[in-house]
Amino acid sequence: AGCSPYLADLLRREAGWIAPALDDPELAIADLLAETPKTPLGDLPAGLRQGKRRVALLAALADLGGVWPLETVTQVLTDFADAAVQAAITQLVAAEVARGKLPAGGDPADAGGMVVLAMGKMGAGELNYSSDIDLICLFDETRFDPDDYHEVRAAFIRVTRKMTAILSDVREGGYVFRTDLRLRPDASVTPVCLSMEAAERYYESVGRTWERAAFIKARVCAGDQQAGQRFLDTLRPFVWRKHLDFAAIQDAHDMRL
């Protein structure tokens, strides 16, 4: 606490929770992760910030005390990021369904066909205490009537923007995770949530070498796991090319530099 004002503040704020959590840190984290997706929408901003404080504090103490190796520390932080994103999109999609903007039905955990891909450090389970999270948000357009496409897309765009605000906005208790959506296809002109078909067309036609590299660590972190895995399987030939031309080799060299 003398060397870290951040941890000193967390100890003061979470004193009642941390003392029993130290007896079995693995169980404390498992309970927290299990409860996070159940948080009601109105309580999400405060609840996720409290969860982040507790995860960061317990992971830091287990890290400094030599109780957990580095891989466990980064995985625990990543697991909480997954749970936070899942909680946000599940509740926000349910709110859109309640408003009649998305059709009801299906497993609530599938978030109405929305898929969130974790990229970079989050995708690889390598988050540290101050990492931002890189996400690509998609939806499975095959679940909906083509006539409803534009309304459905607008609903998922609202969900994505609200999720980003819940996670990124600095409020009482700080923020949960700084959230970056700029790894999506053609981020300067595309909406924050795309259909899988639109994303596939982009990568097949104009996908760039750095985007191939980014997808090496990509994984589904929230939403419809099956649809997300199908999308990643579809992209496999794009990510892992059978043949490299001189331009691709030069791109990889330039990226390394």
PDB file of C-alpha atoms in Angstrom:
ATOM      1  CA  ALA A   1       0.000   0.000   0.000  1.00  0.00           C
ATOM      2  CA  GLY A   2       2.929   2.342   0.615  1.00  0.00           C
ATOM      3  CA  CYS A   3       4.197   1.817  -2.925  1.00  0.00           C
ATOM      4  CA  SER A   4       0.862   1.756  -4.743  1.00  0.00           C
ATOM      5  CA  PRO A   5      -1.783   4.424  -4.057  1.00  0.00           C
ATOM      6  CA  TYR A   6      -4.111   2.498  -6.387  1.00  0.00           C
ATOM      7  CA  LEU A   7      -3.936  -0.689  -4.319  1.00  0.00           C
ATOM      8  CA  ALA A   8      -4.137   1.283  -1.078  1.00  0.00           C
ATOM      9  CA  ASP A   9      -7.402   2.820  -2.257  1.00  0.00           C
ATOM     10  CA  LEU A  10      -8.756  -0.578  -3.328  1.00  0.00           C
ATOM     11  CA  LEU A  11      -7.879  -2.046   0.081  1.00  0.00           C
ATOM     12  CA  ARG A  12      -9.809   0.717   1.816  1.00  0.00           C
ATOM     13  CA  ARG A  13     -12.848   0.382  -0.458  1.00  0.00           C
ATOM     14  CA  GLU A  14     -13.008  -3.411  -0.518  1.00  0.00           C
ATOM     15  CA  ALA A  15     -11.781  -4.245   2.978  1.00  0.00           C
ATOM     16  CA  GLY A  16     -14.930  -6.173   3.873  1.00  0.00           C
ATOM     17  CA  TRP A  17     -14.701  -8.373   0.784  1.00  0.00           C
ATOM     18  CA  ILE A  18     -10.965  -8.946   0.507  1.00  0.00           C
ATOM     19  CA  ALA A  19     -10.355 -10.407   3.966  1.00  0.00           C
ATOM     20  CA  PRO A  20     -12.424 -13.596   3.479  1.00  0.00           C
ATOM     21  CA  ALA A  21     -11.471 -13.721  -0.219  1.00  0.00           C
ATOM     22  CA  LEU A  22      -7.819 -14.210   0.746  1.00  0.00           C
ATOM     23  CA  ASP A  23      -8.671 -17.570   2.345  1.00  0.00           C
ATOM     24  CA  ASP A  24      -9.549 -19.046  -1.065  1.00  0.00           C
ATOM     25  CA  PRO A  25      -8.798 -16.621  -3.899  1.00  0.00           C
ATOM     26  CA  GLU A  26      -9.744 -19.088  -6.627  1.00  0.00           C
ATOM     27  CA  LEU A  27     -13.210 -19.630  -5.123  1.00  0.00           C
ATOM     28  CA  ALA A  28     -13.695 -15.892  -4.582  1.00  0.00           C
ATOM     29  CA  ILE A  29     -12.915 -15.190  -8.242  1.00  0.00           C
ATOM     30  CA  ALA A  30     -15.116 -18.063  -9.446  1.00  0.00           C
ATOM     31  CA  ASP A  31     -18.069 -16.757  -7.406  1.00  0.00           C
ATOM     32  CA  LEU A  32     -17.544 -13.221  -8.689  1.00  0.00           C
ATOM     33  CA  LEU A  33     -17.360 -14.358 -12.317  1.00  0.00           C
ATOM     34  CA  ALA A  34     -20.491 -16.480 -11.912  1.00  0.00           C
ATOM     35  CA  GLU A  35     -22.486 -13.584 -10.468  1.00  0.00           C
ATOM     36  CA  THR A  36     -21.325 -10.902 -12.912  1.00  0.00           C
ATOM     37  CA  PRO A  37     -23.538 -11.890 -15.900  1.00  0.00           C
ATOM     38  CA  LYS A  38     -26.595 -11.905 -13.611  1.00  0.00           C
ATOM     39  CA  THR A  39     -26.258  -8.202 -12.737  1.00  0.00           C
ATOM     40  CA  PRO A  40     -29.442  -6.242 -13.661  1.00  0.00           C
ATOM     41  CA  LEU A  41     -29.043  -3.579 -16.320  1.00  0.00           C
ATOM     42  CA  GLY A  42     -29.636  -0.676 -13.935  1.00  0.00           C
ATOM     43  CA  ASP A  43     -26.899  -1.934 -11.607  1.00  0.00           C
ATOM     44  CA  LEU A  44     -24.357  -2.737 -14.339  1.00  0.00           C
ATOM     45  CA  PRO A  45     -22.266   0.476 -14.304  1.00  0.00           C
ATOM     46  CA  ALA A  46     -21.683   0.343 -10.532  1.00  0.00           C
ATOM     47  CA  GLY A  47     -21.615  -3.454 -10.330  1.00  0.00           C
ATOM     48  CA  LEU A  48     -18.991  -3.929 -13.022  1.00  0.00           C
ATOM     49  CA  ARG A  49     -16.772  -1.235 -11.511  1.00  0.00           C
ATOM     50  CA  GLN A  50     -16.964  -2.935  -8.152  1.00  0.00           C
ATOM     51  CA  GLY A  51     -16.168  -6.283  -9.782  1.00  0.00           C
ATOM     52  CA  LYS A  52     -13.150  -4.790 -11.549  1.00  0.00           C
ATOM     53  CA  ARG A  53     -11.871  -3.340  -8.255  1.00  0.00           C
ATOM     54  CA  ARG A  54     -12.169  -6.685  -6.531  1.00  0.00           C
ATOM     55  CA  VAL A  55     -10.593  -8.699  -9.337  1.00  0.00           C
ATOM     56  CA  ALA A  56      -7.708  -6.236  -9.693  1.00  0.00           C
ATOM     57  CA  LEU A  57      -7.085  -6.159  -5.938  1.00  0.00           C
ATOM     58  CA  LEU A  58      -7.167  -9.913  -5.389  1.00  0.00           C
ATOM     59  CA  ALA A  59      -5.105 -10.616  -8.518  1.00  0.00           C
ATOM     60  CA  ALA A  60      -2.524  -8.013  -7.468  1.00  0.00           C
ATOM     61  CA  LEU A  61      -2.154  -9.467  -3.976  1.00  0.00           C
ATOM     62  CA  ALA A  62      -1.915 -13.017  -5.332  1.00  0.00           C
ATOM     63  CA  ASP A  63       0.598 -11.727  -7.889  1.00  0.00           C
ATOM     64  CA  LEU A  64       2.758  -9.834  -5.386  1.00  0.00           C
ATOM     65  CA  GLY A  65       2.560 -12.662  -2.872  1.00  0.00           C
ATOM     66  CA  GLY A  66       3.722 -15.240  -5.374  1.00  0.00           C
ATOM     67  CA  VAL A  67       0.493 -17.215  -4.982  1.00  0.00           C
ATOM     68  CA  TRP A  68      -0.431 -17.028  -8.666  1.00  0.00           C
ATOM     69  CA  PRO A  69       1.962 -17.226 -11.641  1.00  0.00           C
ATOM     70  CA  LEU A  70       1.779 -14.555 -14.323  1.00  0.00           C
ATOM     71  CA  GLU A  71      -0.382 -16.724 -16.583  1.00  0.00           C
ATOM     72  CA  THR A  72      -3.053 -17.050 -13.893  1.00  0.00           C
ATOM     73  CA  VAL A  73      -3.042 -13.303 -13.158  1.00  0.00           C
ATOM     74  CA  THR A  74      -3.539 -12.334 -16.801  1.00  0.00           C
ATOM     75  CA  GLN A  75      -6.149 -15.061 -17.323  1.00  0.00           C
ATOM     76  CA  VAL A  76      -8.194 -13.940 -14.307  1.00  0.00           C
ATOM     77  CA  LEU A  77      -8.200 -10.346 -15.570  1.00  0.00           C
ATOM     78  CA  THR A  78      -9.222 -11.615 -19.017  1.00  0.00           C
ATOM     79  CA  ASP A  79     -11.959 -13.832 -17.590  1.00  0.00           C
ATOM     80  CA  PHE A  80     -13.475 -10.833 -15.846  1.00  0.00           C
ATOM     81  CA  ALA A  81     -13.367  -8.825 -19.075  1.00  0.00           C
ATOM     82  CA  ASP A  82     -15.260 -11.666 -20.795  1.00  0.00           C
ATOM     83  CA  ALA A  83     -17.851 -11.719 -18.010  1.00  0.00           C
ATOM     84  CA  ALA A  84     -18.269  -7.939 -18.094  1.00  0.00           C
ATOM     85  CA  VAL A  85     -18.853  -7.887 -21.858  1.00  0.00           C
ATOM     86  CA  GLN A  86     -21.257 -10.833 -21.610  1.00  0.00           C
ATOM     87  CA  ALA A  87     -23.219  -9.145 -18.826  1.00  0.00           C
ATOM     88  CA  ALA A  88     -23.496  -5.907 -20.769  1.00  0.00           C
ATOM     89  CA  ILE A  89     -24.652  -7.328 -24.100  1.00  0.00           C
ATOM     90  CA  THR A  90     -27.045  -9.847 -22.513  1.00  0.00           C
ATOM     91  CA  GLN A  91     -28.862  -7.155 -20.546  1.00  0.00           C
ATOM     92  CA  LEU A  92     -28.795  -4.587 -23.347  1.00  0.00           C
ATOM     93  CA  VAL A  93     -30.111  -7.040 -25.945  1.00  0.00           C
ATOM     94  CA  ALA A  94     -32.879  -8.042 -23.515  1.00  0.00           C
ATOM     95  CA  ALA A  95     -33.805  -4.367 -23.232  1.00  0.00           C
ATOM     96  CA  GLU A  96     -34.032  -4.079 -27.038  1.00  0.00           C
ATOM     97  CA  VAL A  97     -36.234  -7.189 -27.136  1.00  0.00           C
ATOM     98  CA  ALA A  98     -38.485  -5.671 -24.473  1.00  0.00           C
ATOM     99  CA  ARG A  99     -38.826  -2.535 -26.616  1.00  0.00           C
ATOM    100  CA  GLY A 100     -39.840  -4.656 -29.613  1.00  0.00           C
ATOM    101  CA  LYS A 101     -36.721  -3.771 -31.595  1.00  0.00           C
ATOM    102  CA  LEU A 102     -35.403  -7.357 -31.705  1.00  0.00           C
ATOM    103  CA  PRO A 103     -37.372 -10.630 -31.878  1.00  0.00           C
ATOM    104  CA  ALA A 104     -37.625 -12.637 -28.679  1.00  0.00           C
ATOM    105  CA  GLY A 105     -36.552 -16.246 -28.290  1.00  0.00           C
ATOM    106  CA  GLY A 106     -33.426 -18.323 -27.954  1.00  0.00           C
ATOM    107  CA  ASP A 107     -30.954 -18.643 -25.109  1.00  0.00           C
ATOM    108  CA  PRO A 108     -30.443 -15.236 -23.429  1.00  0.00           C
ATOM    109  CA  ALA A 109     -26.709 -15.998 -23.237  1.00  0.00           C
ATOM    110  CA  ASP A 110     -26.627 -15.956 -27.054  1.00  0.00           C
ATOM    111  CA  ALA A 111     -27.554 -12.245 -26.945  1.00  0.00           C
ATOM    112  CA  GLY A 112     -29.990 -12.547 -29.821  1.00  0.00           C
ATOM    113  CA  GLY A 113     -27.299 -13.599 -32.291  1.00  0.00           C
ATOM    114  CA  MET A 114     -24.781 -10.913 -31.372  1.00  0.00           C
ATOM    115  CA  VAL A 115     -21.149 -12.007 -31.253  1.00  0.00           C
ATOM    116  CA  VAL A 116     -18.233 -10.202 -29.617  1.00  0.00           C
ATOM    117  CA  LEU A 117     -14.731 -11.187 -30.694  1.00  0.00           C
ATOM    118  CA  ALA A 118     -11.838 -10.492 -28.347  1.00  0.00           C
ATOM    119  CA  MET A 119      -8.688  -9.418 -30.152  1.00  0.00           C
ATOM    120  CA  GLY A 120      -5.100  -8.775 -29.106  1.00  0.00           C
ATOM    121  CA  LYS A 121      -4.198  -9.312 -25.452  1.00  0.00           C
ATOM    122  CA  MET A 122      -7.757 -10.073 -24.462  1.00  0.00           C
ATOM    123  CA  GLY A 123      -8.064 -12.684 -27.201  1.00  0.00           C
ATOM    124  CA  ALA A 124      -4.915 -14.397 -25.989  1.00  0.00           C
ATOM    125  CA  GLY A 125      -5.748 -14.232 -22.269  1.00  0.00           C
ATOM    126  CA  GLU A 126      -2.929 -11.751 -21.672  1.00  0.00           C
ATOM    127  CA  LEU A 127      -4.646  -8.694 -20.145  1.00  0.00           C
ATOM    128  CA  ASN A 128      -2.677  -6.742 -17.562  1.00  0.00           C
ATOM    129  CA  TYR A 129      -3.985  -4.325 -14.936  1.00  0.00           C
ATOM    130  CA  SER A 130      -4.204  -1.313 -17.231  1.00  0.00           C
ATOM    131  CA  SER A 131      -4.918  -2.974 -20.598  1.00  0.00           C
ATOM    132  CA  ASP A 132      -7.680  -1.700 -22.802  1.00  0.00           C
ATOM    133  CA  ILE A 133      -9.801  -4.303 -24.584  1.00  0.00           C
ATOM    134  CA  ASP A 134     -10.007  -4.612 -28.377  1.00  0.00           C
ATOM    135  CA  LEU A 135     -13.364  -5.929 -29.567  1.00  0.00           C
ATOM    136  CA  ILE A 136     -15.087  -6.622 -32.869  1.00  0.00           C
ATOM    137  CA  CYS A 137     -18.886  -6.737 -32.607  1.00  0.00           C
ATOM    138  CA  LEU A 138     -20.931  -8.681 -35.168  1.00  0.00           C
ATOM    139  CA  PHE A 139     -24.392 -10.177 -35.485  1.00  0.00           C
ATOM    140  CA  ASP A 140     -25.678 -13.279 -37.242  1.00  0.00           C
ATOM    141  CA  GLU A 141     -27.982 -11.880 -39.918  1.00  0.00           C
ATOM    142  CA  THR A 142     -29.255 -15.375 -40.831  1.00  0.00           C
ATOM    143  CA  ARG A 143     -31.357 -15.444 -37.645  1.00  0.00           C
ATOM    144  CA  PHE A 144     -33.597 -12.637 -38.874  1.00  0.00           C
ATOM    145  CA  ASP A 145     -36.068 -11.933 -41.637  1.00  0.00           C
ATOM    146  CA  PRO A 146     -34.261 -10.029 -44.430  1.00  0.00           C
ATOM    147  CA  ASP A 147     -36.993  -7.380 -44.314  1.00  0.00           C
ATOM    148  CA  ASP A 148     -35.995  -6.607 -40.707  1.00  0.00           C
ATOM    149  CA  TYR A 149     -32.285  -6.276 -41.474  1.00  0.00           C
ATOM    150  CA  HIS A 150     -31.962  -2.505 -41.080  1.00  0.00           C
ATOM    151  CA  GLU A 151     -33.968  -2.351 -37.850  1.00  0.00           C
ATOM    152  CA  VAL A 152     -32.019  -5.288 -36.405  1.00  0.00           C
ATOM    153  CA  ARG A 153     -28.692  -3.733 -37.369  1.00  0.00           C
ATOM    154  CA  ALA A 154     -29.710  -0.428 -35.760  1.00  0.00           C
ATOM    155  CA  ALA A 155     -30.630  -2.270 -32.542  1.00  0.00           C
ATOM    156  CA  PHE A 156     -27.254  -4.038 -32.356  1.00  0.00           C
ATOM    157  CA  ILE A 157     -25.454  -0.757 -33.045  1.00  0.00           C
ATOM    158  CA  ARG A 158     -27.285   0.767 -30.053  1.00  0.00           C
ATOM    159  CA  VAL A 159     -26.329  -2.228 -27.914  1.00  0.00           C
ATOM    160  CA  THR A 160     -22.667  -1.869 -28.907  1.00  0.00           C
ATOM    161  CA  ARG A 161     -22.554   1.859 -28.174  1.00  0.00           C
ATOM    162  CA  LYS A 162     -24.245   1.444 -24.807  1.00  0.00           C
ATOM    163  CA  MET A 163     -21.949  -1.456 -23.904  1.00  0.00           C
ATOM    164  CA  THR A 164     -18.915   0.673 -24.732  1.00  0.00           C
ATOM    165  CA  ALA A 165     -20.236   3.505 -22.577  1.00  0.00           C
ATOM    166  CA  ILE A 166     -20.898   1.184 -19.620  1.00  0.00           C
ATOM    167  CA  LEU A 167     -17.373  -0.233 -19.817  1.00  0.00           C
ATOM    168  CA  SER A 168     -15.400   2.893 -20.760  1.00  0.00           C
ATOM    169  CA  ASP A 169     -17.066   5.926 -19.176  1.00  0.00           C
ATOM    170  CA  VAL A 170     -15.260   7.298 -16.158  1.00  0.00           C
ATOM    171  CA  ARG A 171     -17.742   7.524 -13.299  1.00  0.00           C
ATOM    172  CA  GLU A 172     -17.685   7.161  -9.540  1.00  0.00           C
ATOM    173  CA  GLY A 173     -15.438   4.167  -9.077  1.00  0.00           C
ATOM    174  CA  GLY A 174     -13.414   4.800 -12.233  1.00  0.00           C
ATOM    175  CA  TYR A 175     -14.009   2.749 -15.393  1.00  0.00           C
ATOM    176  CA  VAL A 176     -14.269  -0.965 -16.103  1.00  0.00           C
ATOM    177  CA  PHE A 177     -12.163  -1.280 -19.276  1.00  0.00           C
ATOM    178  CA  ARG A 178     -11.193   1.217 -21.942  1.00  0.00           C
ATOM    179  CA  THR A 179     -12.849  -0.305 -24.992  1.00  0.00           C
ATOM    180  CA  ASP A 180     -11.467  -0.015 -28.521  1.00  0.00           C
ATOM    181  CA  LEU A 181     -13.631  -1.012 -31.503  1.00  0.00           C
ATOM    182  CA  ARG A 182     -11.245   0.216 -34.211  1.00  0.00           C
ATOM    183  CA  LEU A 183     -10.040  -3.235 -35.296  1.00  0.00           C
ATOM    184  CA  ARG A 184     -13.344  -3.886 -37.080  1.00  0.00           C
ATOM    185  CA  PRO A 185     -13.412  -3.836 -40.895  1.00  0.00           C
ATOM    186  CA  ASP A 186     -12.854  -0.361 -42.337  1.00  0.00           C
ATOM    187  CA  ALA A 187     -13.488   1.289 -38.981  1.00  0.00           C
ATOM    188  CA  SER A 188     -13.517   4.839 -40.347  1.00  0.00           C
ATOM    189  CA  VAL A 189     -16.700   4.258 -42.364  1.00  0.00           C
ATOM    190  CA  THR A 190     -18.463   1.166 -40.968  1.00  0.00           C
ATOM    191  CA  PRO A 191     -20.893   1.036 -38.012  1.00  0.00           C
ATOM    192  CA  VAL A 192     -19.685  -0.281 -34.663  1.00  0.00           C
ATOM    193  CA  CYS A 193     -21.572  -3.562 -35.191  1.00  0.00           C
ATOM    194  CA  LEU A 194     -21.665  -5.327 -38.568  1.00  0.00           C
ATOM    195  CA  SER A 195     -23.387  -8.370 -39.964  1.00  0.00           C
ATOM    196  CA  MET A 196     -21.166 -11.422 -40.331  1.00  0.00           C
ATOM    197  CA  GLU A 197     -21.857 -11.468 -44.061  1.00  0.00           C
ATOM    198  CA  ALA A 198     -20.613  -7.890 -44.480  1.00  0.00           C
ATOM    199  CA  ALA A 199     -17.481  -8.650 -42.460  1.00  0.00           C
ATOM    200  CA  GLU A 200     -16.769 -11.799 -44.467  1.00  0.00           C
ATOM    201  CA  ARG A 201     -17.117  -9.899 -47.768  1.00  0.00           C
ATOM    202  CA  TYR A 202     -14.694  -7.264 -46.531  1.00  0.00           C
ATOM    203  CA  TYR A 203     -11.997  -9.707 -45.438  1.00  0.00           C
ATOM    204  CA  GLU A 204     -12.340 -11.806 -48.598  1.00  0.00           C
ATOM    205  CA  SER A 205     -12.047  -8.789 -50.901  1.00  0.00           C
ATOM    206  CA  VAL A 206      -9.831  -6.143 -49.274  1.00  0.00           C
ATOM    207  CA  GLY A 207      -8.546  -7.645 -46.010  1.00  0.00           C
ATOM    208  CA  ARG A 208      -5.020  -6.465 -45.228  1.00  0.00           C
ATOM    209  CA  THR A 209      -1.972  -8.230 -43.830  1.00  0.00           C
ATOM    210  CA  TRP A 210      -2.200  -6.560 -40.408  1.00  0.00           C
ATOM    211  CA  GLU A 211      -5.827  -7.748 -40.165  1.00  0.00           C
ATOM    212  CA  ARG A 212      -4.728 -11.308 -40.876  1.00  0.00           C
ATOM    213  CA  ALA A 213      -2.214 -10.970 -38.056  1.00  0.00           C
ATOM    214  CA  ALA A 214      -4.822  -9.512 -35.695  1.00  0.00           C
ATOM    215  CA  PHE A 215      -7.069 -12.541 -36.152  1.00  0.00           C
ATOM    216  CA  ILE A 216      -4.362 -14.963 -35.010  1.00  0.00           C
ATOM    217  CA  LYS A 217      -5.392 -14.176 -31.416  1.00  0.00           C
ATOM    218  CA  ALA A 218      -9.103 -13.679 -32.068  1.00  0.00           C
ATOM    219  CA  ARG A 219     -11.671 -15.694 -30.108  1.00  0.00           C
ATOM    220  CA  VAL A 220     -15.345 -15.424 -29.202  1.00  0.00           C
ATOM    221  CA  CYS A 221     -15.615 -13.796 -25.766  1.00  0.00           C
ATOM    222  CA  ALA A 222     -19.358 -13.119 -25.484  1.00  0.00           C
ATOM    223  CA  GLY A 223     -22.684 -13.702 -27.168  1.00  0.00           C
ATOM    224  CA  ASP A 224     -23.544 -16.499 -29.606  1.00  0.00           C
ATOM    225  CA  GLN A 225     -20.575 -18.833 -29.283  1.00  0.00           C
ATOM    226  CA  GLN A 226     -21.575 -21.178 -32.114  1.00  0.00           C
ATOM    227  CA  ALA A 227     -22.195 -18.403 -34.631  1.00  0.00           C
ATOM    228  CA  GLY A 228     -18.953 -16.716 -33.618  1.00  0.00           C
ATOM    229  CA  GLN A 229     -16.953 -19.901 -34.048  1.00  0.00           C
ATOM    230  CA  ARG A 230     -18.504 -20.458 -37.481  1.00  0.00           C
ATOM    231  CA  PHE A 231     -17.379 -16.976 -38.457  1.00  0.00           C
ATOM    232  CA  LEU A 232     -13.813 -17.615 -37.277  1.00  0.00           C
ATOM    233  CA  ASP A 233     -13.771 -20.946 -39.124  1.00  0.00           C
ATOM    234  CA  THR A 234     -14.919 -19.153 -42.287  1.00  0.00           C
ATOM    235  CA  LEU A 235     -12.011 -16.717 -41.939  1.00  0.00           C
ATOM    236  CA  ARG A 236      -9.395 -19.425 -41.474  1.00  0.00           C
ATOM    237  CA  PRO A 237      -8.294 -19.422 -45.144  1.00  0.00           C
ATOM    238  CA  PHE A 238      -7.971 -15.620 -44.964  1.00  0.00           C
ATOM    239  CA  VAL A 239      -5.863 -15.685 -41.787  1.00  0.00           C
ATOM    240  CA  TRP A 240      -3.690 -18.660 -42.708  1.00  0.00           C
ATOM    241  CA  ARG A 241      -2.901 -18.227 -46.398  1.00  0.00           C
ATOM    242  CA  LYS A 242      -1.574 -21.239 -48.254  1.00  0.00           C
ATOM    243  CA  HIS A 243       0.776 -19.075 -50.286  1.00  0.00           C
ATOM    244  CA  LEU A 244       2.529 -15.789 -49.579  1.00  0.00           C
ATOM    245  CA  ASP A 245       3.401 -13.387 -52.366  1.00  0.00           C
ATOM    246  CA  PHE A 246       6.206 -10.855 -52.190  1.00  0.00           C
ATOM    247  CA  ALA A 247       3.814  -8.052 -51.218  1.00  0.00           C
ATOM    248  CA  ALA A 248       2.532 -10.026 -48.205  1.00  0.00           C
ATOM    249  CA  ILE A 249       6.091 -10.848 -47.122  1.00  0.00           C
ATOM    250  CA  GLN A 250       7.027  -7.163 -47.388  1.00  0.00           C
ATOM    251  CA  ASP A 251       3.934  -6.199 -45.349  1.00  0.00           C
ATOM    252  CA  ALA A 252       4.890  -8.630 -42.599  1.00  0.00           C
ATOM    253  CA  HIS A 253       8.434  -7.254 -42.617  1.00  0.00           C
ATOM    254  CA  ASP A 254       7.167  -3.670 -42.379  1.00  0.00           C
ATOM    255  CA  MET A 255       4.868  -4.601 -39.480  1.00  0.00           C
ATOM    256  CA  ARG A 256       7.776  -6.143 -37.608  1.00  0.00           C
ATOM    257  CA  LEU A 257       9.850  -3.011 -38.109  1.00  0.00           C
TER     258      LEU A 257
END
